[in-house]
Amino acid sequence: MITRLSVNINKVALLRNSRGANLPDLTQVAKDCEAFGAQGITVHPRPDERHIKYNDIPLLKEVVTTEFNIEGNPTPQFLKLVLDNRPTQCTLVPDDPGALTSDSGWDTIKHAGLLKDVVAQLKAAGIRVALFVNAEEAQIEGAKEVGADRVELYTGTFANQFLQDREKAVLPHRRCGELAAKIGIGLNAGHDLNLDNLAFYKSAVKNLLEVSIGHALIAQDALYFGLHNAIQLYLRQLR
Ligand code: PXP
């Protein structure tokens, strides 16, 4: 099973915004990530636009030729952005407006009403929908119940526990992978995946369709190895 690498380019936008001009050029970086082997580009616009800006999205939509994935909390403003730009995939994330980063998934049972409506709206527009969830079997079942095409498992907790006990850390993910295959919902994963933990994660979790990786790839590995080498190294972990 091929696991696709979607590169999250939020950190590239953060660097650009730090000087106010267009360096680095976000759309060029997206094109280069693809040329270097990335099979998708992920962006996570947040309401304060501290990295990806809302007006980056149409420009990226024009140049991305692989899979374009937009993540975020389904506020009316976010949904308009997604529906206007029709990415391949929209990953719904329950993050607070001021959150430093996403650190927890949906309660797909408690928020079933909202999720059902939003999922239906996006799917009717031809957009694949993933729900960001913690690695808990009840959440996978809840995601299936509201009509989502996929879940994205939050891997931050796995990454934190990886150095202490990797088998224990990956067990809930392994179980969720098996359940997802059984009930017929696709499986993505993301957050804090890196060159140390990715190959192990991929080997332990079956049916993993996609990983989205930003922070370690852009802020560390691309800095040391260059973007082309960094992407190739991540692809190698997924083989
Ligand atoms: N998935 C979601 C929902 C995220 O919010 C993020 C971070 O923006 C990622 C994946 C990627 O995580 P990281 O930047 O740690 O690779």
Short mmCIF file of C-alpha atoms and ligand atoms in Angstrom, two decimals:
data_model
loop_
_atom_site.label_atom_id
_atom_site.label_comp_id
_atom_site.label_asym_id
_atom_site.label_seq_id
_atom_site.Cartn_x
_atom_site.Cartn_y
_atom_site.Cartn_z
CA MET A 1 0.00 0.00 0.00
CA ILE A 2 1.37 3.39 -1.00
CA THR A 3 1.32 6.02 1.72
CA ARG A 4 1.36 9.46 0.19
CA LEU A 5 3.45 12.27 1.60
CA SER A 6 1.64 15.59 1.77
CA VAL A 7 3.98 18.39 2.74
CA ASN A 8 2.46 20.98 5.05
CA ILE A 9 3.89 24.35 3.96
CA ASN A 10 2.60 26.49 6.84
CA LYS A 11 6.13 27.04 8.15
CA VAL A 12 7.25 28.34 4.76
CA ALA A 13 4.50 30.95 4.95
CA LEU A 14 5.58 31.82 8.50
CA LEU A 15 9.11 32.59 7.27
CA ARG A 16 7.75 34.69 4.42
CA ASN A 17 5.46 36.65 6.75
CA SER A 18 8.35 37.46 9.09
CA ARG A 19 9.68 39.99 6.53
CA GLY A 20 6.45 41.07 4.89
CA ALA A 21 7.63 40.51 1.29
CA ASN A 22 7.43 37.38 -0.88
CA LEU A 23 10.54 35.48 0.18
CA PRO A 24 10.37 32.52 0.27
CA ASP A 25 7.80 32.39 -2.51
CA LEU A 26 5.09 30.04 -1.24
CA THR A 27 3.69 28.97 -4.61
CA GLN A 28 7.19 28.27 -5.94
CA VAL A 29 7.95 26.19 -2.84
CA ALA A 30 4.70 24.23 -3.38
CA LYS A 31 5.70 23.54 -6.99
CA ASP A 32 9.20 22.56 -5.93
CA CYS A 33 7.91 20.20 -3.20
CA GLU A 34 5.95 18.43 -5.92
CA ALA A 35 8.93 18.39 -8.28
CA PHE A 36 11.01 16.91 -5.44
CA GLY A 37 8.52 14.06 -4.96
CA ALA A 38 5.77 15.24 -2.60
CA GLN A 39 2.46 13.67 -3.50
CA GLY A 40 0.39 16.40 -1.91
CA ILE A 41 0.47 19.91 -0.46
CA THR A 42 -1.26 20.71 2.82
CA VAL A 43 -2.11 24.11 4.22
CA HIS A 44 -3.76 25.01 7.49
CA PRO A 45 -4.99 28.60 7.36
CA ARG A 46 -5.81 29.91 10.82
CA PRO A 47 -8.07 32.87 11.58
CA ASP A 48 -5.14 35.14 12.55
CA GLU A 49 -3.39 34.29 9.21
CA ARG A 50 -0.08 34.04 11.01
CA HIS A 51 1.24 31.62 8.41
CA ILE A 52 -1.01 30.72 5.46
CA LYS A 53 -3.07 33.74 4.45
CA TYR A 54 -6.54 33.34 3.03
CA ASN A 55 -5.43 34.94 -0.24
CA ASP A 56 -2.64 32.34 -0.63
CA ILE A 57 -5.25 29.66 -1.26
CA PRO A 58 -6.41 30.56 -4.81
CA LEU A 59 -2.79 31.02 -5.89
CA LEU A 60 -1.86 27.60 -4.53
CA LYS A 61 -4.94 26.00 -6.04
CA GLU A 62 -3.72 27.24 -9.43
CA VAL A 63 -0.28 25.64 -9.17
CA VAL A 64 -0.75 22.46 -7.13
CA THR A 65 -1.02 19.49 -9.49
CA THR A 66 -0.90 16.70 -6.89
CA GLU A 67 -3.35 16.52 -3.99
CA PHE A 68 -4.30 19.83 -2.40
CA ASN A 69 -5.42 19.43 1.22
CA ILE A 70 -6.84 22.33 3.24
CA GLU A 71 -7.14 21.82 6.99
CA GLY A 72 -9.03 23.85 9.53
CA ASN A 73 -11.91 24.49 11.84
CA PRO A 74 -15.15 24.73 9.84
CA THR A 75 -16.10 28.32 10.62
CA PRO A 76 -18.30 30.03 7.99
CA GLN A 77 -15.22 31.90 6.71
CA PHE A 78 -13.19 28.67 6.41
CA LEU A 79 -16.00 26.82 4.67
CA LYS A 80 -16.41 29.63 2.14
CA LEU A 81 -12.69 29.50 1.43
CA VAL A 82 -12.78 25.74 0.89
CA LEU A 83 -15.93 25.77 -1.24
CA ASP A 84 -14.59 28.64 -3.38
CA ASN A 85 -11.31 26.84 -4.00
CA ARG A 86 -12.34 23.17 -4.12
CA PRO A 87 -9.25 21.32 -2.91
CA THR A 88 -8.95 17.55 -3.38
CA GLN A 89 -9.39 17.05 0.35
CA CYS A 90 -10.54 19.09 3.32
CA THR A 91 -9.43 17.95 6.77
CA LEU A 92 -11.66 19.31 9.51
CA VAL A 93 -9.79 20.13 12.71
CA PRO A 94 -11.37 21.36 15.98
CA ASP A 95 -8.63 23.84 16.85
CA ASP A 96 -9.23 27.00 18.86
CA PRO A 97 -8.57 30.22 16.93
CA GLY A 98 -5.48 31.02 19.04
CA ALA A 99 -4.08 27.48 19.28
CA LEU A 100 -0.33 27.21 18.77
CA THR A 101 -0.93 23.97 16.88
CA SER A 102 -3.65 21.31 16.72
CA ASP A 103 -3.27 19.02 19.69
CA SER A 104 -6.48 17.03 19.82
CA GLY A 105 -9.07 15.58 17.49
CA TRP A 106 -12.85 15.86 17.19
CA ASP A 107 -15.30 14.28 19.53
CA THR A 108 -17.17 12.84 16.55
CA ILE A 109 -20.03 11.65 18.76
CA LYS A 110 -20.66 14.90 20.63
CA HIS A 111 -20.32 17.01 17.48
CA ALA A 112 -22.08 14.55 15.17
CA GLY A 113 -24.77 17.08 14.16
CA LEU A 114 -22.34 19.77 13.05
CA LEU A 115 -20.00 17.29 11.39
CA LYS A 116 -22.75 15.56 9.46
CA ASP A 117 -23.89 18.89 7.94
CA VAL A 118 -20.41 20.10 7.08
CA VAL A 119 -19.26 16.76 5.67
CA ALA A 120 -22.37 16.59 3.46
CA GLN A 121 -21.85 20.15 2.22
CA LEU A 122 -18.21 19.53 1.28
CA LYS A 123 -18.88 16.15 -0.28
CA ALA A 124 -21.67 17.63 -2.39
CA ALA A 125 -19.03 20.01 -3.78
CA GLY A 126 -16.87 17.04 -4.78
CA ILE A 127 -14.34 17.49 -1.96
CA ARG A 128 -13.06 14.46 -0.04
CA VAL A 129 -13.47 14.99 3.70
CA ALA A 130 -11.22 13.78 6.50
CA LEU A 131 -11.82 14.32 10.22
CA PHE A 132 -8.86 14.87 12.54
CA VAL A 133 -9.37 12.48 15.47
CA ASN A 134 -7.47 11.00 18.39
CA ALA A 135 -6.54 7.34 17.98
CA GLU A 136 -9.67 6.00 19.67
CA GLU A 137 -11.88 3.40 18.05
CA ALA A 138 -15.13 5.13 19.08
CA GLN A 139 -13.98 8.24 17.19
CA ILE A 140 -13.36 6.26 14.01
CA GLU A 141 -16.84 4.79 14.24
CA GLY A 142 -18.27 8.26 14.87
CA ALA A 143 -16.44 9.62 11.81
CA LYS A 144 -17.89 6.85 9.65
CA GLU A 145 -21.35 7.58 11.08
CA VAL A 146 -21.24 11.26 10.01
CA GLY A 147 -20.20 10.32 6.47
CA ALA A 148 -16.50 11.25 6.45
CA ASP A 149 -14.37 9.64 3.73
CA ARG A 150 -11.32 9.44 5.96
CA VAL A 151 -9.95 10.14 9.40
CA GLU A 152 -6.62 11.75 10.10
CA LEU A 153 -5.20 10.23 13.26
CA TYR A 154 -3.52 12.73 15.59
CA THR A 155 0.01 11.38 16.03
CA GLY A 156 1.34 13.94 18.54
CA THR A 157 0.76 11.62 21.50
CA PHE A 158 2.40 8.73 19.64
CA ALA A 159 5.43 10.91 18.84
CA ASN A 160 5.74 12.01 22.48
CA GLN A 161 5.70 8.43 23.76
CA PHE A 162 7.75 6.96 20.91
CA LEU A 163 11.12 7.17 22.66
CA GLN A 164 9.88 5.54 25.87
CA ASP A 165 7.90 2.62 24.42
CA ARG A 166 7.19 2.63 20.70
CA GLU A 167 5.07 -0.53 20.70
CA LYS A 168 2.80 0.83 23.40
CA ALA A 169 2.69 4.23 21.71
CA VAL A 170 1.55 2.82 18.38
CA LEU A 171 -0.94 0.25 19.67
CA PRO A 172 -4.07 2.48 19.56
CA HIS A 173 -3.09 3.53 16.03
CA ARG A 174 -2.63 -0.06 14.93
CA ARG A 175 -6.10 -0.88 16.28
CA CYS A 176 -7.65 2.15 14.62
CA GLY A 177 -6.03 1.15 11.33
CA GLU A 178 -7.60 -2.31 11.56
CA LEU A 179 -11.00 -0.90 12.47
CA ALA A 180 -10.88 1.71 9.69
CA ALA A 181 -10.21 -1.03 7.12
CA LYS A 182 -13.02 -3.15 8.56
CA ILE A 183 -15.71 -0.46 8.49
CA GLY A 184 -14.52 1.11 5.24
CA ILE A 185 -13.11 4.53 6.09
CA GLY A 186 -9.76 5.79 4.80
CA LEU A 187 -6.83 6.49 7.10
CA ASN A 188 -4.49 9.51 7.15
CA ALA A 189 -2.17 10.55 9.97
CA GLY A 190 -0.26 13.60 11.03
CA HIS A 191 1.43 15.71 13.69
CA ASP A 192 4.99 15.46 14.94
CA LEU A 193 5.92 12.73 12.50
CA ASN A 194 9.61 12.89 11.65
CA LEU A 195 12.53 10.94 10.21
CA ASP A 196 12.95 9.00 13.47
CA ASN A 197 9.40 7.79 13.99
CA LEU A 198 7.84 7.66 10.51
CA ALA A 199 9.12 4.32 9.19
CA PHE A 200 8.08 2.57 12.41
CA TYR A 201 4.64 4.19 12.31
CA LYS A 202 4.14 3.20 8.67
CA SER A 203 5.17 -0.41 9.33
CA ALA A 204 2.85 -0.71 12.34
CA VAL A 205 -0.28 0.96 10.96
CA LYS A 206 -1.83 -0.84 8.04
CA ASN A 207 -3.81 0.85 5.31
CA LEU A 208 -2.23 4.26 5.89
CA LEU A 209 -3.17 6.33 2.85
CA GLU A 210 -1.46 9.62 3.63
CA VAL A 211 0.72 11.45 6.11
CA SER A 212 0.88 15.23 6.29
CA ILE A 213 4.14 16.52 7.66
CA GLY A 214 5.29 20.07 8.17
CA HIS A 215 7.22 21.13 11.23
CA ALA A 216 10.07 18.60 11.32
CA LEU A 217 10.41 18.45 7.54
CA ILE A 218 10.49 22.20 6.90
CA ALA A 219 11.88 23.66 10.13
CA GLN A 220 14.58 21.06 10.73
CA ASP A 221 15.33 18.61 7.93
CA ALA A 222 15.04 21.05 5.02
CA LEU A 223 17.29 23.43 6.98
CA TYR A 224 20.01 20.84 7.41
CA PHE A 225 19.63 18.73 4.25
CA GLY A 226 17.84 21.00 1.79
CA LEU A 227 14.23 20.65 0.72
CA HIS A 228 14.86 18.17 -2.09
CA ASN A 229 16.89 15.80 0.11
CA ALA A 230 14.47 16.16 3.01
CA ILE A 231 11.47 15.15 0.89
CA GLN A 232 13.39 12.22 -0.58
CA LEU A 233 14.36 11.07 2.93
CA TYR A 234 10.71 11.13 4.05
CA LEU A 235 9.63 9.24 0.94
CA ARG A 236 12.23 6.62 1.71
CA GLN A 237 10.73 6.12 5.19
CA LEU A 238 7.38 5.44 3.57
CA ARG A 239 8.62 2.80 1.14
N1 PXP B 1 -2.31 17.55 10.79
C1 PXP B 1 -2.90 18.61 11.36
C2 PXP B 1 -4.37 18.58 11.55
C3 PXP B 1 -2.16 19.73 11.75
O1 PXP B 1 -2.75 20.77 12.31
C4 PXP B 1 -0.77 19.73 11.53
C5 PXP B 1 0.03 20.94 11.90
O2 PXP B 1 -0.45 22.05 11.23
C6 PXP B 1 -0.18 18.60 10.92
C7 PXP B 1 -0.97 17.52 10.57
C8 PXP B 1 1.29 18.51 10.65
O3 PXP B 1 1.97 18.44 11.87
P1 PXP B 1 3.53 18.75 11.93
O4 PXP B 1 3.69 20.19 11.52
O5 PXP B 1 3.89 18.50 13.35
O6 PXP B 1 4.21 17.82 10.97
#
